[in-house]
Tab-separated table of C-alpha atoms and ligand atoms in Angstrom:
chain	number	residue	atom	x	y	z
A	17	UNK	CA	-2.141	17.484	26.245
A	18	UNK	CA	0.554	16.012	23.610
A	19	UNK	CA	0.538	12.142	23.297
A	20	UNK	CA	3.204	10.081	24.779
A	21	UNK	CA	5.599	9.081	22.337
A	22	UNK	CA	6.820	5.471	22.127
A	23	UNK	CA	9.555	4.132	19.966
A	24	UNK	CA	9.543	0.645	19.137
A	25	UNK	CA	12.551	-1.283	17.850
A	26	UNK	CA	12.068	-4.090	15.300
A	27	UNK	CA	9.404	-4.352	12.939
A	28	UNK	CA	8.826	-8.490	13.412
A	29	UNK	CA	5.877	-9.753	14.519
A	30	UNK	CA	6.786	-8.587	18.296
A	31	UNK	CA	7.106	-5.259	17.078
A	32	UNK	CA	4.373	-4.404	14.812
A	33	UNK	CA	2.108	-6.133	17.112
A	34	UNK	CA	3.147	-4.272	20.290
A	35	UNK	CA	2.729	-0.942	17.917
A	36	UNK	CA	-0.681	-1.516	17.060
A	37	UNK	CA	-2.165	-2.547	20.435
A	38	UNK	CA	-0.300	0.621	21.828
A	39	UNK	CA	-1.700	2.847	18.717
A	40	UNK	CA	-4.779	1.526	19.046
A	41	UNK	CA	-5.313	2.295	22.893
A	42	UNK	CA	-4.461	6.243	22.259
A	43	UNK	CA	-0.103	6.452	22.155
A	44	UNK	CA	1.617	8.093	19.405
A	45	UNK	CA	4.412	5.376	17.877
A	46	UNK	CA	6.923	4.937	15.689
A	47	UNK	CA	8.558	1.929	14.625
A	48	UNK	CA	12.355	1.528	13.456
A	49	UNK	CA	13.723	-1.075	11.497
A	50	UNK	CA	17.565	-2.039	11.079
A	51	UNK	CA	16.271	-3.486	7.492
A	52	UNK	CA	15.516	-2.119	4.073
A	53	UNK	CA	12.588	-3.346	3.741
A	54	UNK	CA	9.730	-5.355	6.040
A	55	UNK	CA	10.970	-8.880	6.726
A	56	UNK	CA	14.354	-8.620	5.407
A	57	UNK	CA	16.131	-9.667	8.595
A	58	UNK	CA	13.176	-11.058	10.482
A	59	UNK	CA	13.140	-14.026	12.258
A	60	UNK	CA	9.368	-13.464	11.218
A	61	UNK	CA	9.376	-13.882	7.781
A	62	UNK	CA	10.076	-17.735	7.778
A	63	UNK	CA	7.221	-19.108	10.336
A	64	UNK	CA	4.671	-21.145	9.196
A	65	UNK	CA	2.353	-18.743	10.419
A	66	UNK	CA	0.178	-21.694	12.057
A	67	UNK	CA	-2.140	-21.102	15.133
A	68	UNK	CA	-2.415	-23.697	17.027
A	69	UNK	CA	-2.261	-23.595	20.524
A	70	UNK	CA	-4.215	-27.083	21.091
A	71	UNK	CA	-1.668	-28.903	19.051
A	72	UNK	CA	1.845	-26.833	20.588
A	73	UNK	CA	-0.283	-27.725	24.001
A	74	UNK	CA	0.929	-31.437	23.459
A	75	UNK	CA	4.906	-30.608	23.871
A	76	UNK	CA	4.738	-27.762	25.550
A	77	UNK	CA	3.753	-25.600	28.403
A	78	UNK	CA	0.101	-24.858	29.492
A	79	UNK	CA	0.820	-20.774	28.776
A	80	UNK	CA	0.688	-21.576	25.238
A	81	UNK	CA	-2.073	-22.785	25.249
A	82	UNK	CA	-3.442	-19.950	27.675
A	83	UNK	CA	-1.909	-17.377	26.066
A	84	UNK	CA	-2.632	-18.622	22.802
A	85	UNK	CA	-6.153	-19.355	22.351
A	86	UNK	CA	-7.143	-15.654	22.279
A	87	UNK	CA	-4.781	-14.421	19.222
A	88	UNK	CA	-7.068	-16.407	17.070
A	89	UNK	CA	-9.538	-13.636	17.578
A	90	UNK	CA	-6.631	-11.107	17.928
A	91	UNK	CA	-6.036	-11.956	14.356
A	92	UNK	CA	-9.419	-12.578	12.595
A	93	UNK	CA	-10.472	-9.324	13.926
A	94	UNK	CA	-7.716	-7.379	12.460
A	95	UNK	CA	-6.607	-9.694	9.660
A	96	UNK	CA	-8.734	-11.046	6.941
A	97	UNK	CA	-6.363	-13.669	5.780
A	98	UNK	CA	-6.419	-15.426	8.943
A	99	UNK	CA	-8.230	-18.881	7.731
A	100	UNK	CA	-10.330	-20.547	10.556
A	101	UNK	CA	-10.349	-23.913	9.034
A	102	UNK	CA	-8.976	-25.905	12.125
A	103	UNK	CA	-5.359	-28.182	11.550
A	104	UNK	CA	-5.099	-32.022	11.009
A	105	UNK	CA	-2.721	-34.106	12.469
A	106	UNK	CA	-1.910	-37.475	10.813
A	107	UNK	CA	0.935	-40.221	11.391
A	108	UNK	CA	1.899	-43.402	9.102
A	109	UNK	CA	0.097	-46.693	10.110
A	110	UNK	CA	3.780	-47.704	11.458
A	111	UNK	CA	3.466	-44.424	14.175
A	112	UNK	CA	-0.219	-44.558	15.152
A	113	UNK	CA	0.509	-45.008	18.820
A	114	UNK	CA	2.485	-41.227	18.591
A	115	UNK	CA	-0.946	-39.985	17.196
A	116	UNK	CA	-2.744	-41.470	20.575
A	117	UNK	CA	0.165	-40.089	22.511
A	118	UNK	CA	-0.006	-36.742	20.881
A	119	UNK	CA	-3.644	-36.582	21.642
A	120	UNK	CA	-3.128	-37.654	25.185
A	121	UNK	CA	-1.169	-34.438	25.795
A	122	UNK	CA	-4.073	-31.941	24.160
A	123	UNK	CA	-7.899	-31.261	24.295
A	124	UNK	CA	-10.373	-30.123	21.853
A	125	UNK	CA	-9.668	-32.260	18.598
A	126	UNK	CA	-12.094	-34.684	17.124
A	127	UNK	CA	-10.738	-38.171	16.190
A	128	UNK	CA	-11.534	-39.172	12.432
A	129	UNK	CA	-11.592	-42.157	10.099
A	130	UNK	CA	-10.317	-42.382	7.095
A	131	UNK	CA	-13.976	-41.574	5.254
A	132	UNK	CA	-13.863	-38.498	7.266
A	133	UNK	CA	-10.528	-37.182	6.389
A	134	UNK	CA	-11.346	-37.061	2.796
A	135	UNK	CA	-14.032	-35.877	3.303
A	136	UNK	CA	-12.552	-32.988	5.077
A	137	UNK	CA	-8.826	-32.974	3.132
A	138	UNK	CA	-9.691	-35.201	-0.206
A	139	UNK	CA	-5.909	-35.275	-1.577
A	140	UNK	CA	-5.031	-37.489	1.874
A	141	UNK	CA	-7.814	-39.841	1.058
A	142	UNK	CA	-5.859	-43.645	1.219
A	143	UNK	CA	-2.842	-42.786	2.829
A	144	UNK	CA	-4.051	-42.493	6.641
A	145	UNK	CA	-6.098	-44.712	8.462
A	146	UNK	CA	-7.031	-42.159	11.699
A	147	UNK	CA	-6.113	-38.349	12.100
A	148	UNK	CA	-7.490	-36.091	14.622
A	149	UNK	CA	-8.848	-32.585	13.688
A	150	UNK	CA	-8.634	-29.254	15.786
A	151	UNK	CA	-11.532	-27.564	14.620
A	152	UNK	CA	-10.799	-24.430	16.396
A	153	UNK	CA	-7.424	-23.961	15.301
A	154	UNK	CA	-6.077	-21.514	12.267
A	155	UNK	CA	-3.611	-20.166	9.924
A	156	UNK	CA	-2.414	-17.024	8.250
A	157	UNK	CA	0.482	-16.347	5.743
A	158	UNK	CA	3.326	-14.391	7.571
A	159	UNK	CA	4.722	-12.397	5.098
A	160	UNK	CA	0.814	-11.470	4.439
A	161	UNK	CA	0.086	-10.736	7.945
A	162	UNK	CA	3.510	-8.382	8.470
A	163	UNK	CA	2.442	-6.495	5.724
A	164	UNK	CA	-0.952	-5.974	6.560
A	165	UNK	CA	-0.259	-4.972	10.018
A	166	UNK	CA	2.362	-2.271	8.523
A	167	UNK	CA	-0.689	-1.111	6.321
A	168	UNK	CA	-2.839	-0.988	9.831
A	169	UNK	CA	-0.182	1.031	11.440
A	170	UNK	CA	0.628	3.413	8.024
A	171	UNK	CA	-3.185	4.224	8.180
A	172	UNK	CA	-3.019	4.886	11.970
A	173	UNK	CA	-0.182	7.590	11.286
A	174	UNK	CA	2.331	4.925	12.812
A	175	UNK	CA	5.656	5.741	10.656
A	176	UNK	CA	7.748	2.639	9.863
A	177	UNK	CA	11.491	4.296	9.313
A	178	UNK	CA	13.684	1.134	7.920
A	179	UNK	CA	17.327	1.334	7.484
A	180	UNK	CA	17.763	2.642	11.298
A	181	UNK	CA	19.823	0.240	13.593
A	182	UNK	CA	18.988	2.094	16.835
A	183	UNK	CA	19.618	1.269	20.782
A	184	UNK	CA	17.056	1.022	23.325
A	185	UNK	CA	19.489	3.693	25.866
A	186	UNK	CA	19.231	5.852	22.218
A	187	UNK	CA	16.102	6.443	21.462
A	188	UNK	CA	14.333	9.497	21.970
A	189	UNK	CA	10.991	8.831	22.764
A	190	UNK	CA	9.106	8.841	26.042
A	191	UNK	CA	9.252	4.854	26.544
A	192	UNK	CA	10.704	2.355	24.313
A	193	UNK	CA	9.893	-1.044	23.554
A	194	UNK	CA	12.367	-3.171	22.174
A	195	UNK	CA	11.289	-5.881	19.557
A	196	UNK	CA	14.817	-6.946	18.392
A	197	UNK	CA	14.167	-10.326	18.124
A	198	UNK	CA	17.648	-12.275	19.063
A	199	UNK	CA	19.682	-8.831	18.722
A	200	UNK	CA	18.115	-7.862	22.142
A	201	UNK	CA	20.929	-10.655	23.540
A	202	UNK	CA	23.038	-7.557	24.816
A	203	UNK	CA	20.685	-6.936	27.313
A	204	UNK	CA	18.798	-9.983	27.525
A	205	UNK	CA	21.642	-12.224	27.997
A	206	UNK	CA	19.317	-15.603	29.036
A	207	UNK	CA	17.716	-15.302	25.799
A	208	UNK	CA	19.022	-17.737	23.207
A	209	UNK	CA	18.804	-18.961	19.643
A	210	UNK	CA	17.314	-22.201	18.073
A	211	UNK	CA	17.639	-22.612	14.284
A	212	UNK	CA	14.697	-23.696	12.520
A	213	UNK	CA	14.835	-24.435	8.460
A	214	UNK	CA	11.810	-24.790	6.176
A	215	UNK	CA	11.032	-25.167	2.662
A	216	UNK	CA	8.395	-22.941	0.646
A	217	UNK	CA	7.479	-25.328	-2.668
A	218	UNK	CA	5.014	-24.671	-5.274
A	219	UNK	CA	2.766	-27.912	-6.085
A	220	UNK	CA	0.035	-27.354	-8.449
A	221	UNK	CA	-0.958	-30.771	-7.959
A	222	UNK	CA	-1.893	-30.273	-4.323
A	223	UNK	CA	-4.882	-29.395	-2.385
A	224	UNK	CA	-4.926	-28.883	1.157
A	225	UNK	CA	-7.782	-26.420	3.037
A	226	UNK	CA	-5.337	-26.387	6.345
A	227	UNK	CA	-2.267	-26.909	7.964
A	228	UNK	CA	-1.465	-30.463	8.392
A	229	UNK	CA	1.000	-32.269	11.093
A	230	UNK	CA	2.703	-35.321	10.335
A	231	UNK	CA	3.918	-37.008	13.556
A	232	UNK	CA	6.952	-39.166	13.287
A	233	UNK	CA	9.085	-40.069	16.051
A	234	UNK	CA	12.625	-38.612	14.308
A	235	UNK	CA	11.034	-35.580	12.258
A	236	UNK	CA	7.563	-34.360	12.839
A	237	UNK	CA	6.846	-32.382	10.295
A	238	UNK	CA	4.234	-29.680	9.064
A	239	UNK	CA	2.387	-27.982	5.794
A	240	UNK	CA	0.434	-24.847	5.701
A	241	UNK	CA	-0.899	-24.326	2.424
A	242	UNK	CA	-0.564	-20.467	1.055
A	243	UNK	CA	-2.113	-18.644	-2.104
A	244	UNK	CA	-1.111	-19.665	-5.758
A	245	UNK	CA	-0.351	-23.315	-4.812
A	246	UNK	CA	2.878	-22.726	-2.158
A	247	UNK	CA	2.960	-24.669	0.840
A	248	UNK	CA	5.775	-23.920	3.676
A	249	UNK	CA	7.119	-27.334	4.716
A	250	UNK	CA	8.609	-27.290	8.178
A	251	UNK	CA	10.593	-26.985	10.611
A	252	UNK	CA	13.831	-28.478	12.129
A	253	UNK	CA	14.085	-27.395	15.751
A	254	UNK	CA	18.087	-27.419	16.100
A	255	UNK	CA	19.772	-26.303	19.869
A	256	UNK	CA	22.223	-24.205	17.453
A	257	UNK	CA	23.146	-20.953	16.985
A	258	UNK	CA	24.818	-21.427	13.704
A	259	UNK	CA	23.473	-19.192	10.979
A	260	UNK	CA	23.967	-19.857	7.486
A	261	UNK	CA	21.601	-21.832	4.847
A	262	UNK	CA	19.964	-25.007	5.421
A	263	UNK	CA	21.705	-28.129	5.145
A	264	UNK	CA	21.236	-30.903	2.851
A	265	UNK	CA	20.540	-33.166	5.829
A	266	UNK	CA	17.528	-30.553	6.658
A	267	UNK	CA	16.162	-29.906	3.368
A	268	UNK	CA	16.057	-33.872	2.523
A	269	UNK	CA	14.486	-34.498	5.641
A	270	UNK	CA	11.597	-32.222	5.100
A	271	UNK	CA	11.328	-32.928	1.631
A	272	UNK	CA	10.646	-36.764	2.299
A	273	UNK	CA	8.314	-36.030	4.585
A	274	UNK	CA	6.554	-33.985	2.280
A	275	UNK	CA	6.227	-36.652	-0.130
A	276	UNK	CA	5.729	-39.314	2.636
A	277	UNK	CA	2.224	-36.774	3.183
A	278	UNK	CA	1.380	-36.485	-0.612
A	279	UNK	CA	3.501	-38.192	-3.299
A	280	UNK	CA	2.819	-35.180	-5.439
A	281	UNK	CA	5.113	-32.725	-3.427
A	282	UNK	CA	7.796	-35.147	-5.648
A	283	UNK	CA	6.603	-32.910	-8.687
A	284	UNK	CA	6.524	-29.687	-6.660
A	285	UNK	CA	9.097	-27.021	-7.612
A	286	UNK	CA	11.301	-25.943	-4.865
A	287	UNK	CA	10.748	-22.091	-4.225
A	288	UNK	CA	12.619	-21.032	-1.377
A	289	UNK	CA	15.246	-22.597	1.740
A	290	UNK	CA	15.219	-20.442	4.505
A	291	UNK	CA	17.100	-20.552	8.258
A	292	UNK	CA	16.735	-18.392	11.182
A	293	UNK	CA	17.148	-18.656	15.041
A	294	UNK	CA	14.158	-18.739	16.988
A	295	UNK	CA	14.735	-15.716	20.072
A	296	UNK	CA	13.536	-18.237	23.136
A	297	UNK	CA	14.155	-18.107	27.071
A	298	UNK	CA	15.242	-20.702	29.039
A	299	UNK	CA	11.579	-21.877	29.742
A	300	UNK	CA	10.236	-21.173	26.389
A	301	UNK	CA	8.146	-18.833	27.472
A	302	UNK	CA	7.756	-15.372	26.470
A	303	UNK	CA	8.373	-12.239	28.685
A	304	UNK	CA	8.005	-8.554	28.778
A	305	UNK	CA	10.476	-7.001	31.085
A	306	UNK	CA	10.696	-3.249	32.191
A	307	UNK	CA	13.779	-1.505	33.028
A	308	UNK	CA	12.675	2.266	33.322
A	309	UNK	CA	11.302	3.730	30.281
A	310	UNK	CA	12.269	0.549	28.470
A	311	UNK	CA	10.242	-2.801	27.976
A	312	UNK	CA	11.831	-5.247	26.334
A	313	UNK	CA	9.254	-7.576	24.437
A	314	UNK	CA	10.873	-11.073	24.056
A	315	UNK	CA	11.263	-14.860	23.708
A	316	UNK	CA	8.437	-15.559	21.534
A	317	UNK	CA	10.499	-19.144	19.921
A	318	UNK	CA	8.481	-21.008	17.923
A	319	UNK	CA	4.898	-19.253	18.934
A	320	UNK	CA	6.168	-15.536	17.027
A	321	UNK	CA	2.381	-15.206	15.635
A	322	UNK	CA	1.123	-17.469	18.090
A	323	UNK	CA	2.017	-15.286	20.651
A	324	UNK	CA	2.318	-12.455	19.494
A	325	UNK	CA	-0.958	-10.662	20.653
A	326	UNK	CA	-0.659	-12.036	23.908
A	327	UNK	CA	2.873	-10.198	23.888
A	328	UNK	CA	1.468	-6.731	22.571
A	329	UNK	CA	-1.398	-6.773	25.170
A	330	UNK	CA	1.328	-7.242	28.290
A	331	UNK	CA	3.435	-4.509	26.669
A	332	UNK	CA	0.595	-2.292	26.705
A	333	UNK	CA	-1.060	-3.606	30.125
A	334	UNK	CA	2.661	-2.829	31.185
A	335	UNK	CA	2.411	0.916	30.302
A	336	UNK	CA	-0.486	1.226	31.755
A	337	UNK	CA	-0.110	-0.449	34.947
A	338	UNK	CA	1.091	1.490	37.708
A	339	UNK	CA	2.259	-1.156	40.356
A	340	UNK	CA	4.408	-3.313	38.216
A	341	UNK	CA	7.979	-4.213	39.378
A	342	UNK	CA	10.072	-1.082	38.146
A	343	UNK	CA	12.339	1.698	38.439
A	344	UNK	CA	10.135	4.060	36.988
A	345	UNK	CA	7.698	5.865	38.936
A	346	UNK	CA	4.171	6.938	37.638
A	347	UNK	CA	5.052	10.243	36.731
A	348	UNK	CA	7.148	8.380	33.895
A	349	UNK	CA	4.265	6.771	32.174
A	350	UNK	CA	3.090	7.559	29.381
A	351	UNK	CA	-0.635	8.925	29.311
A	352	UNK	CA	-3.259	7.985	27.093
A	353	UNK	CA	-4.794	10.637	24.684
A	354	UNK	CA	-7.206	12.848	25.903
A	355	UNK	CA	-10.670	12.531	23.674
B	425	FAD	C1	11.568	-21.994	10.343
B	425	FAD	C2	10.707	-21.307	11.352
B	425	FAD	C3	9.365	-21.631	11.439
B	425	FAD	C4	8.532	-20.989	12.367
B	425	FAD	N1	7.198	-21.290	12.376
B	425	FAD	C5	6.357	-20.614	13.197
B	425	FAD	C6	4.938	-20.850	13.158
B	425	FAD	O1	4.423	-21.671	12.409
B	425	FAD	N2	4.136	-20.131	13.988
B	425	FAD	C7	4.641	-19.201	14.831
B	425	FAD	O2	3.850	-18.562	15.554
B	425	FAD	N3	5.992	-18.944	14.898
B	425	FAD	C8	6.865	-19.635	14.110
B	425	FAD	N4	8.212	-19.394	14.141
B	425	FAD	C9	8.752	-18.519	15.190
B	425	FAD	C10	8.651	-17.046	14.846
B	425	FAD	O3	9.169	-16.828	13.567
B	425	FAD	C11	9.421	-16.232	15.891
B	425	FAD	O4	8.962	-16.541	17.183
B	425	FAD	C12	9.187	-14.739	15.662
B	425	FAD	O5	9.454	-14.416	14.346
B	425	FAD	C13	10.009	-13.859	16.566
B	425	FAD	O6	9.594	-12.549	16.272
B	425	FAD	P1	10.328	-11.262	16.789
B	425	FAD	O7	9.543	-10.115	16.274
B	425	FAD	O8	10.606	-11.373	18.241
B	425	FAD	O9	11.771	-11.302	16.073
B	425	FAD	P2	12.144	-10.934	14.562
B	425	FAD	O10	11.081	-11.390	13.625
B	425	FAD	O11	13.510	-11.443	14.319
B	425	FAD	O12	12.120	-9.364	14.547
B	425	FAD	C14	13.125	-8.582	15.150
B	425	FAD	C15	13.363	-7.374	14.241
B	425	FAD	O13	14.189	-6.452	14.913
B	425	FAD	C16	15.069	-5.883	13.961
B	425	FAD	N5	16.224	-5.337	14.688
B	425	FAD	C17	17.152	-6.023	15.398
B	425	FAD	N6	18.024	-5.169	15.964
B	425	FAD	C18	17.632	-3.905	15.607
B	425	FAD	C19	18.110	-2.599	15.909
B	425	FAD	N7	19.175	-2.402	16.727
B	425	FAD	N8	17.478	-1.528	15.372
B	425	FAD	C20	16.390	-1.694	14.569
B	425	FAD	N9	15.875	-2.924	14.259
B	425	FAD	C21	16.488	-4.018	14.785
B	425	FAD	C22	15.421	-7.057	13.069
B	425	FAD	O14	15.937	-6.616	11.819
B	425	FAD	C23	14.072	-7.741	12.941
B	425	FAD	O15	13.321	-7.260	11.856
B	425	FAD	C24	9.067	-20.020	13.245
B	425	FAD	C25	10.434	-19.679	13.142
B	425	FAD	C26	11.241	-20.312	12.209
B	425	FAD	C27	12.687	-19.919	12.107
């Protein structure tokens, strides 16, 4: 019997994640991509690529944290750059009380002193009197990761076609599952777009083993360390649609906070501004929904890799699933691949 055929739409990290859990449990999928190449006009490519559903647990809701603990695995398993070091957070003696309100709102973190801290991070050692540690926690580069997982899908025989702007109603496949990020507005008119800017600079001078947090009560702020000395510095979180490159307010902003974490980002070289808008529902939340033969895979905000995994595995559960909420009767599923 011939293998279902599934077309997804959008190679982000919605859409190359939904391909692979569906290639891996026996469909036959292609991906399409508006773009020339991988990342070009992803909403992907800028993240920070941080894991950290113990830390997002303290402003947001308990599905994060839920949904998010298991991608850690998700990732390790089929990602070798994924870096299970844990995350720091850290404040300014003037904001300790947001670090004891931060931890308040979380679990699973380990309070340290200074001596510990450089221990753990030695380029912080002097600056911070307390930080807290989530030892579980992780990282991976995004632009690393995207690639990978189109290697992992090339090698399953899952085609990437770029340079295709296709509908959802167009596509000829079997089912569909559309990955468009914040293009998917025309038929997921609820879903909306927050702008987020960040800074990628190159500072030989600094050496950090994981993401640090710095809480401040105007611009919390984060670093993830990447390969040949690059840290991403971010992120605004703007209730703006407006595209366009980031501001001077924005990039000053981060900047100082960078150097408020490690006087040596002063030296750093500036690499790269980037903007994009966030796809997020009302709540925040992500959601798969399933009109017919199409599922549209959605609202992943500020969680993209986060989240991601937990996304692909409810696409594929959807598929699968024959009492779910939908037009389509059984006959209209696809079927897995007969060994
Ligand atoms: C500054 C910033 C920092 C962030 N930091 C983090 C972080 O640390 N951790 C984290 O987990 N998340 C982070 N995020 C959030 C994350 O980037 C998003 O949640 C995620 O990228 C959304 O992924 P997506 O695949 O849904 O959308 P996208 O990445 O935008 O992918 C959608 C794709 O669909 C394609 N497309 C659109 N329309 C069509 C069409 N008609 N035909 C074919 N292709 C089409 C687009 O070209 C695009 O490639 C951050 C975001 C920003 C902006």
């Amino acid at each position: 019997m011939a293998r279902s055929s599934v077309i997804v739409i959008g190679a982000g990290v919605a859409g190359l994640s939904c391909a692979l859990e569906l290639a891996e449990r026996g469909l036959s999928v292609e991906v399409v991509e508006r773009a020339s190449t991988l990342g070009a006009a992803s909403c992907s490519w800028m993240a920070g690529g941080m894991l950290a559903p113990w830390c997002e647990r303290a402003s947001t809701e308990p599905e994060i944290l839920s949904y998010g603990i298991p991608s850690i695995d998700w990732w390790s398993q089929r990602f070798a750059g994924t870096v299970r070091n844990g995350s720091l957070v850290v404040a300014q003696p003037r904001d300790l009380p947001e670090l004891a309100r931060f931890a308040a709102r979380t679990e699973r973190y380990q309070w340290l002193d200074a001596a510990r801290l450089v221990e753990l991070e030695p380029d912080l050692g002097g600056r911070f009197r307390r930080a807290l540690l989530f030892p579980d926690e992780a990282h991976l580069d995004p632009r690393r990761a995207l690639a990978h997982l189109a290697e992992v899908l090339a090698i399953r025989g899952v085609a990437i076609k770029f340079g295709i702007e296709l509908s959802a109603e167009a596509a000829d496949a079997d089912m569909v599952v559309d990955c468009r990020g914040l293009a998917a507005r025309d038929a997921l008119p609820d879903l909306r777009g927050v702008r987020g800017e960040m800074v990628v600079v190159r500072a030989r001078d600094v050496r950090l083993s994981r993401p640090v947090r710095m809480l401040h009560p105007r611009l919390p702020l984060y670093v993830v360390p990447r390969a040949d000395d690059l840290f991403m510095i971010g992120a605004t979180m703007i209730e703006s649609e407006q595209r366009g490159p980031v501001s001077v307010r924005s990039a000053v902003e981060l900047m100082s906070a960078a150097f408020a974490l490690h006087p040596a980002f002063g030296e750093a070289e500036i690499v790269e501004l980037g903007a994009d808008l966030r796809p997020a529902f009302p709540d925040n939340l992500p959601q798969v929904r399933r009109d017919g033969r199409i599922v549209r895979a959605n609202g992943l905000f500020r969680h993209g890799f986060l989240l991601a995994p937990w996304l692909a595995r409810a696409v594929a559960d959807a598929f699968f699933t024959t009492d779910i909420d939908s037009e389509t009767d059984d006959a209209d599923l696809p079927q897995r691949r007969r060994a």
